[in-house]
PDB file of C-alpha atoms in Angstrom:
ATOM      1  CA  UNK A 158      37.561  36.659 -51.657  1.00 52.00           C
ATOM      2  CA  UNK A 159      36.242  33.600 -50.918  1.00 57.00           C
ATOM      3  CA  UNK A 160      38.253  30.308 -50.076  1.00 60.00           C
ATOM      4  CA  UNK A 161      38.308  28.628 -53.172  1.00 61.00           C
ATOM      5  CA  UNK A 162      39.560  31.631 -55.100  1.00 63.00           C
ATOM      6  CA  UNK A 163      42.676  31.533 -52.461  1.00 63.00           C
ATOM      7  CA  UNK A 164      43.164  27.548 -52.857  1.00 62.00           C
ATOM      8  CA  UNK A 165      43.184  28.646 -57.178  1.00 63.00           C
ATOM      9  CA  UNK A 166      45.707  31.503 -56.710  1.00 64.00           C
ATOM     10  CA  UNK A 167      47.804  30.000 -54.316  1.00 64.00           C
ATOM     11  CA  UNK A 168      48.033  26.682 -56.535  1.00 65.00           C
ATOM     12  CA  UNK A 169      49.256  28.580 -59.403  1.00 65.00           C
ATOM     13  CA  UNK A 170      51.791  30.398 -57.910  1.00 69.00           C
ATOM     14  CA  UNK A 171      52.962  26.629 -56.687  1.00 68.00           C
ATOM     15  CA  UNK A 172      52.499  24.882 -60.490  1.00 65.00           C
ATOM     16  CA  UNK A 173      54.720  27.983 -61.461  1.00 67.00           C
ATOM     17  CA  UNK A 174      57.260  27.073 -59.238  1.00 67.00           C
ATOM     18  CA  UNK A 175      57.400  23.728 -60.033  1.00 62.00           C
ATOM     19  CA  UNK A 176      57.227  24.614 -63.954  1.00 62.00           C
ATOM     20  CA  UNK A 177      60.497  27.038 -63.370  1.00 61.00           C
ATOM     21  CA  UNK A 178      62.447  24.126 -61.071  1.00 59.00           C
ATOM     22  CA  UNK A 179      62.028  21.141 -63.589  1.00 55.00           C
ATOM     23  CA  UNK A 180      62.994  23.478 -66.380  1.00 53.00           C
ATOM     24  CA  UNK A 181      60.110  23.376 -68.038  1.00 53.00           C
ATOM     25  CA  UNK A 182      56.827  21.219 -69.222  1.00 51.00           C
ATOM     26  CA  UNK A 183      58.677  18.476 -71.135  1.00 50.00           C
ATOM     27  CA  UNK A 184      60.394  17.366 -67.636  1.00 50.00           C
ATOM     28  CA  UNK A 185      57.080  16.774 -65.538  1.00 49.00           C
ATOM     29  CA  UNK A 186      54.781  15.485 -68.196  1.00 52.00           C
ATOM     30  CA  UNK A 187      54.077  11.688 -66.287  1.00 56.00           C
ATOM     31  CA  UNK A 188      51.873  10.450 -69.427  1.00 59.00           C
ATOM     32  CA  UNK A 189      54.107  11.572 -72.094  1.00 56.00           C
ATOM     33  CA  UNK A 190      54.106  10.827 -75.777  1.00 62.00           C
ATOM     34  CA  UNK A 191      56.111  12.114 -78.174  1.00 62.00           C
ATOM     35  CA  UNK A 192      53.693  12.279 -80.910  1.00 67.00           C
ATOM     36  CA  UNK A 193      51.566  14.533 -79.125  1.00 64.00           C
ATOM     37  CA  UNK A 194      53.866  16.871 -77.595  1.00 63.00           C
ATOM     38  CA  UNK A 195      54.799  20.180 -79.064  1.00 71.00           C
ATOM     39  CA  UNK A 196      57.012  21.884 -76.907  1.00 70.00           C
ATOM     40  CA  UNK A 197      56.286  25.061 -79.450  1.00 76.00           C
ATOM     41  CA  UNK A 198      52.635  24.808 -77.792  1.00 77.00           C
ATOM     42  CA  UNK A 199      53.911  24.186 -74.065  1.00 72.00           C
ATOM     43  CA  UNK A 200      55.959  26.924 -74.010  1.00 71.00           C
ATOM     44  CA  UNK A 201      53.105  29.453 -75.107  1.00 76.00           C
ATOM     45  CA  UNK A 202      50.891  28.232 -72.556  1.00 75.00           C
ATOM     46  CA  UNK A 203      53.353  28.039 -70.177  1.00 71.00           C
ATOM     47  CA  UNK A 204      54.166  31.886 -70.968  1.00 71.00           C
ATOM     48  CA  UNK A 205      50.849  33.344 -71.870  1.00 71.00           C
ATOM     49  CA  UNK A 206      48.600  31.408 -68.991  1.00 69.00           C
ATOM     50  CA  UNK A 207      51.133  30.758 -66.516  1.00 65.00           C
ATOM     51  CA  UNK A 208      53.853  34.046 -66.791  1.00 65.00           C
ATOM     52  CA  UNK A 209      56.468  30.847 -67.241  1.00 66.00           C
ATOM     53  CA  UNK A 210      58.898  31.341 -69.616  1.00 65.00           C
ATOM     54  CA  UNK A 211      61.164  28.183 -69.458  1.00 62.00           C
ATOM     55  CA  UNK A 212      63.472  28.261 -72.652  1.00 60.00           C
ATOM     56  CA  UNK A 213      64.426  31.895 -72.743  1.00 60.00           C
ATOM     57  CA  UNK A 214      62.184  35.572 -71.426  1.00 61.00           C
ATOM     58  CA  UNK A 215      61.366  38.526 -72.737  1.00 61.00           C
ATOM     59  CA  UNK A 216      60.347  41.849 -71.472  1.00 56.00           C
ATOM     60  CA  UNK A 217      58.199  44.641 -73.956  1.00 54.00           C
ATOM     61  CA  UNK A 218      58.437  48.148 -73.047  1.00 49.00           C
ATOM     62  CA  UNK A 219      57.377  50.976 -75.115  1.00 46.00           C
ATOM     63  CA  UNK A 220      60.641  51.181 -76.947  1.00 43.00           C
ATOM     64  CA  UNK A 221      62.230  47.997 -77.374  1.00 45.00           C
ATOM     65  CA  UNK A 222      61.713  44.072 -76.568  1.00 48.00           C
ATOM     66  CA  UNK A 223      64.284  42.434 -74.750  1.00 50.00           C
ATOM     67  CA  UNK A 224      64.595  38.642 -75.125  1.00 52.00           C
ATOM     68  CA  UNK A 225      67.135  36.550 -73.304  1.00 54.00           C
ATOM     69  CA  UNK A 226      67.775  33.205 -71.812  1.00 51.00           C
ATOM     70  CA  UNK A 227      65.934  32.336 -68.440  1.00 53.00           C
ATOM     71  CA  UNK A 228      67.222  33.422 -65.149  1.00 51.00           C
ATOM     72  CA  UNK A 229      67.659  29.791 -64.318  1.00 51.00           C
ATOM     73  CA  UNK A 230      69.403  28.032 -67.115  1.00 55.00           C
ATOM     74  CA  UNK A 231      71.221  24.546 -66.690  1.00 57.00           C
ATOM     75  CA  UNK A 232      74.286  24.717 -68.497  1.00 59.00           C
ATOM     76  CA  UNK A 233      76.647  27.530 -68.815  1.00 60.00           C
ATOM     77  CA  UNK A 234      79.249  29.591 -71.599  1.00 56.00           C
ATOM     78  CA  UNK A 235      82.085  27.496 -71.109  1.00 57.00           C
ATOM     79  CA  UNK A 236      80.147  24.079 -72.042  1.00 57.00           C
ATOM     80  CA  UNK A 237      79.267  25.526 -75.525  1.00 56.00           C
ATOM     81  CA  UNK A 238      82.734  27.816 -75.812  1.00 55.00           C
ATOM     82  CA  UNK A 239      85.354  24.298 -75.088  1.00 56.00           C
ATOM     83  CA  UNK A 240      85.135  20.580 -75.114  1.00 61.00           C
ATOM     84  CA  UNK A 241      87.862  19.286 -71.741  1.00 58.00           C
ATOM     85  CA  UNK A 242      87.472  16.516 -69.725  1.00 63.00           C
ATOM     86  CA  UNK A 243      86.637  19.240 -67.392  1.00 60.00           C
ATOM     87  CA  UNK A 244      83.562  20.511 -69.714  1.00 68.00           C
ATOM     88  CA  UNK A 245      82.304  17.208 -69.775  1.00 73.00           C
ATOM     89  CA  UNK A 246      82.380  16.365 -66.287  1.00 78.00           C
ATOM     90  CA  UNK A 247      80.026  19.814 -65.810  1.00 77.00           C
ATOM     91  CA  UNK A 248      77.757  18.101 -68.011  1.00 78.00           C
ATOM     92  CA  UNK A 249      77.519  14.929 -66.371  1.00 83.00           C
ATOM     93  CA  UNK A 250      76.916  16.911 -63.235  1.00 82.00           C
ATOM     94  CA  UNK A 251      73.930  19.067 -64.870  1.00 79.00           C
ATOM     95  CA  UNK A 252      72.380  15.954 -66.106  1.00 82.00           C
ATOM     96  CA  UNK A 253      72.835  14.623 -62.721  1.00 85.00           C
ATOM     97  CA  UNK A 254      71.440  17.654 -61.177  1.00 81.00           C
ATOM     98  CA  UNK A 255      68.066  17.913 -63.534  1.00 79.00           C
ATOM     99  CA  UNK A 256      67.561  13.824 -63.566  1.00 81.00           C
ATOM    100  CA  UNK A 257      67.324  14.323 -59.371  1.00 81.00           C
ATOM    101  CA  UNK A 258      64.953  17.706 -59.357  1.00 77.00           C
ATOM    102  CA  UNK A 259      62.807  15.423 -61.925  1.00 76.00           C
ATOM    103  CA  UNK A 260      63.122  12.141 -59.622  1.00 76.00           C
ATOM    104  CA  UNK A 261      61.851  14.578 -56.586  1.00 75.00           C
ATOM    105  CA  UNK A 262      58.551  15.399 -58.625  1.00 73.00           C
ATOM    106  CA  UNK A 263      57.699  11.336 -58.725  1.00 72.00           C
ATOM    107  CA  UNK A 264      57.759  11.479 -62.532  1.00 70.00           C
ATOM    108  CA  UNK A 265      56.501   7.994 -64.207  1.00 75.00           C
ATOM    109  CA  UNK A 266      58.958   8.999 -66.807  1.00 76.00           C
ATOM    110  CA  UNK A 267      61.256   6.181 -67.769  1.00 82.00           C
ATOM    111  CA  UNK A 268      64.918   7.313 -67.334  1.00 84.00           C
ATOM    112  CA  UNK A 269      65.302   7.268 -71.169  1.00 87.00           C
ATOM    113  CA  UNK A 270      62.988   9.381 -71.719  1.00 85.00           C
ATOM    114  CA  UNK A 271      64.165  11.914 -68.530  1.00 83.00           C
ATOM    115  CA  UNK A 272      67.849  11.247 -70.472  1.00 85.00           C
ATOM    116  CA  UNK A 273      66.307  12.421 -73.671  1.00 86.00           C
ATOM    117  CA  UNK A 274      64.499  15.510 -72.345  1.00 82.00           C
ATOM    118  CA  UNK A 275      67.845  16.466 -70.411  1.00 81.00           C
ATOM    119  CA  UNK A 276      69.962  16.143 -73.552  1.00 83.00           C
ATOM    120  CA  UNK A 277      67.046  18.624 -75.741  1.00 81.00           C
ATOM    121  CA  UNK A 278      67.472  20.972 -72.690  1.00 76.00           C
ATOM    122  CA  UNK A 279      71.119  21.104 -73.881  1.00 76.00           C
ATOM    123  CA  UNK A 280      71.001  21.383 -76.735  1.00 78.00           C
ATOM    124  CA  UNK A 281      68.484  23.907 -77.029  1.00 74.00           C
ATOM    125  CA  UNK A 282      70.358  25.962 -74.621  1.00 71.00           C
ATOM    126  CA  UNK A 283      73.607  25.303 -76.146  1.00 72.00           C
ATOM    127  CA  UNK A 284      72.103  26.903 -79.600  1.00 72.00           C
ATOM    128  CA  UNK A 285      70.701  29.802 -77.593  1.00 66.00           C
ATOM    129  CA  UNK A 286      74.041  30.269 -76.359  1.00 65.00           C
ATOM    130  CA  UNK A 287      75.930  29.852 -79.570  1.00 67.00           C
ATOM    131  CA  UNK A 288      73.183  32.624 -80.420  1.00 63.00           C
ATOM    132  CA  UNK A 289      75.154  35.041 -78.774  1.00 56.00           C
ATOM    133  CA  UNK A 290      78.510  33.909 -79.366  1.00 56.00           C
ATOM    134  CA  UNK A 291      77.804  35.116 -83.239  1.00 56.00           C
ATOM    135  CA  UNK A 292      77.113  38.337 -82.121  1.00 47.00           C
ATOM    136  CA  UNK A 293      80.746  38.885 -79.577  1.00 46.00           C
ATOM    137  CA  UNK A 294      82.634  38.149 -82.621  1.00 47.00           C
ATOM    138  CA  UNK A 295      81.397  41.334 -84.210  1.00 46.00           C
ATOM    139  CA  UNK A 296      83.378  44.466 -83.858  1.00 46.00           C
ATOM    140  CA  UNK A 297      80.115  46.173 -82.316  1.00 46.00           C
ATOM    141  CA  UNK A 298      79.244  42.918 -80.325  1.00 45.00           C
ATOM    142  CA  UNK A 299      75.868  42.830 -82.024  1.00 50.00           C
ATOM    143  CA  UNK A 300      74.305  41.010 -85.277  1.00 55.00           C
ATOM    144  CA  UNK A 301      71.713  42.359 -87.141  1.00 64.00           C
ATOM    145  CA  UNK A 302      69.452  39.970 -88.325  1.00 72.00           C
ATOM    146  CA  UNK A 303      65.426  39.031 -88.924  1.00 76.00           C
ATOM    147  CA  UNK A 304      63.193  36.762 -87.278  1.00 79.00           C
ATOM    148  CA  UNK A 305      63.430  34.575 -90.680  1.00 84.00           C
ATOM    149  CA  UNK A 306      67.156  34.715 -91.151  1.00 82.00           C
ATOM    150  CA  UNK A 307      67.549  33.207 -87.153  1.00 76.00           C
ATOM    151  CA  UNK A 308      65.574  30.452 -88.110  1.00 82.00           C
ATOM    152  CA  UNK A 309      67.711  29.769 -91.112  1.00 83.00           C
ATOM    153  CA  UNK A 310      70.222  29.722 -88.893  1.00 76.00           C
ATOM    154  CA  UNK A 311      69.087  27.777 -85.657  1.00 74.00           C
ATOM    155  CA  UNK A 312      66.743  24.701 -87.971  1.00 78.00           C
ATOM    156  CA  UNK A 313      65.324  23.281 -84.870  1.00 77.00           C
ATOM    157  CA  UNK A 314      63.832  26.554 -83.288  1.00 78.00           C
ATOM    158  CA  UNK A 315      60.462  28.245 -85.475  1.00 83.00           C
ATOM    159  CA  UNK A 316      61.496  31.526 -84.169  1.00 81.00           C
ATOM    160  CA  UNK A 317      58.468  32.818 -86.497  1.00 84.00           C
ATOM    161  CA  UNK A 318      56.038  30.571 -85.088  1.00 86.00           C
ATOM    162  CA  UNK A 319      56.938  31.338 -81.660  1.00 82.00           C
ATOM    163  CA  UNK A 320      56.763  35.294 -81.911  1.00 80.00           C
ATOM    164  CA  UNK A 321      53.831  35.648 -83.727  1.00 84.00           C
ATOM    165  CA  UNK A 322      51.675  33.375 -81.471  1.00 84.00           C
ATOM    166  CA  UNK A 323      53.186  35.248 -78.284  1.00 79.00           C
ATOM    167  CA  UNK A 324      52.945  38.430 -79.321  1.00 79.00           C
ATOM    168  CA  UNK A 325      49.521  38.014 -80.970  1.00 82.00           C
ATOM    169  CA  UNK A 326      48.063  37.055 -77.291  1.00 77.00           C
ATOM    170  CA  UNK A 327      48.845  40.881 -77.079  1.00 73.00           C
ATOM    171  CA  UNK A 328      47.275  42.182 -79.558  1.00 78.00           C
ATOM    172  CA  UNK A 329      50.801  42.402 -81.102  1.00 78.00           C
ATOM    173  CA  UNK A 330      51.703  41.772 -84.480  1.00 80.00           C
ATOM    174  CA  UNK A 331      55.136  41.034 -86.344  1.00 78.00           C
ATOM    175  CA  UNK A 332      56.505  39.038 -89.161  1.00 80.00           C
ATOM    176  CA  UNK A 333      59.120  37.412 -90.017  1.00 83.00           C
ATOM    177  CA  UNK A 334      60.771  40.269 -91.576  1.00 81.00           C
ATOM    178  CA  UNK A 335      61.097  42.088 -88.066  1.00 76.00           C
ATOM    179  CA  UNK A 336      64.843  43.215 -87.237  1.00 72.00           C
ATOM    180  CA  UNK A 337      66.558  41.527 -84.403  1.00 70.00           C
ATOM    181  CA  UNK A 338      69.532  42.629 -82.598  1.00 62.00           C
ATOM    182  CA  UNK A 339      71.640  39.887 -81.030  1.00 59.00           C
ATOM    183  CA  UNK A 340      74.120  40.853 -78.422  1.00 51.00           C
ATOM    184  CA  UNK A 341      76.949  38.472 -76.366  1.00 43.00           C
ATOM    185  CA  UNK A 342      76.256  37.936 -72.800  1.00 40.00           C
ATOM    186  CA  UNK A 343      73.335  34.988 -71.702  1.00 36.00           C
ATOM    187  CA  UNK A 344      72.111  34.948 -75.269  1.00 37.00           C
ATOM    188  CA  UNK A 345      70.441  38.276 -75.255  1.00 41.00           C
ATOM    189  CA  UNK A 346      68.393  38.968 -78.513  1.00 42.00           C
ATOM    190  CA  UNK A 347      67.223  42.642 -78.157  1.00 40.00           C
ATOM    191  CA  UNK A 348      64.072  42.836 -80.404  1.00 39.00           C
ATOM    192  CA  UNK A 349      63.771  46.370 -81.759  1.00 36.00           C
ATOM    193  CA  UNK A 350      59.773  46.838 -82.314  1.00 35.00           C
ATOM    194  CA  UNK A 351      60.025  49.104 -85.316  1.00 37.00           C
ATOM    195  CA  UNK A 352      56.960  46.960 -86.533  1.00 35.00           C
ATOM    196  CA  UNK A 353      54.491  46.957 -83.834  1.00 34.00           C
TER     197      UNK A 353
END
């Protein structure tokens, strides 16, 4: 193994660290513009190059798929579950908290921009989270569903589009008709693979 092999493996392992502290490409992008971003497209190559999976994770065995938020998520249950003063204060900290780990990778982002990114993170998070909530008020805790009828559901998330470009990197193939099992807790989605 030659030097420059170990300068290449040892600078992805760092770019995947870096990836998984700013929460993801949007945050560290210094030439951004939005009409050429497509976070759909990020978070693919994020996952499928890198093994970075920023918005939520998944794990395929040889029985099931389990999908769930990321280890390292920004907001938590009770921002999505209440609105207090107290909820919002956790906010403002969170913001605060992702505008500084941004600030400490020298981002030429403007702090609108950092402000908008932040409040996407949210949301996105907040619908993942919401997600799951559907699925604790069931009697069994879980919601049967497809692919097609979550992104009926959750508009700004092609759920479809996501899937099928992930899983075909395997070799994998699904549609949109594939059952999905959504269970309370971090937003688990547990995919049953009845179709692959």
């Amino acid at each position: 193994m030659n030097a420059i092999h170990l300068r290449d493996q040892y600078g992805f392992v760092e770019l995947r660290n870096v990836l998984d502290e700013a929460g993801g490409f949007p945050l560290i992008s210094s030439e951004w513009n939005e009409g050429f971003y497509n976070w759909v497209d990020a978070y693919v190559y994020a996952d499928t190059e890198l093994n970075s999976q920023s918005f939520f994770e998944y794990v395929v065995d040889r029985q099931i798929i389990k999908i769930r938020s990321p280890k390292k998520t920004f907001i938590e249950p009770s921002l999505v579950i209440e609105r207090s003063k107290l909820t919002l204060e956790k906010e403002v900290r969170v913001r605060k908290l992702i505008a500084k780990i941004v600030k400490s990778l020298r981002s030429n982002l403007s702090p609108t921009q950092i402000e908008k990114d932040i409040t996407d993170i949210i949301k996105l998070e907040r619908i993942l989270l919401k997600l799951s909530f559907k699925g604790s008020k069931m009697e069994n805790s879980k919601l049967n569903a497809t692919i097609d009828l979550l992104e009926k559901d959750f508009t700004h998330i092609p759920f479809v589009n996501i899937f099928k470009r992930i899983f075909e990197f395997a070799d994998m193939h699904v549609d949109k008709n594939q059952f999905v099992q959504v269970e309370n807790g971090i937003s688990k989605l547990y995919w049953l693979q009845d179709n692959l």
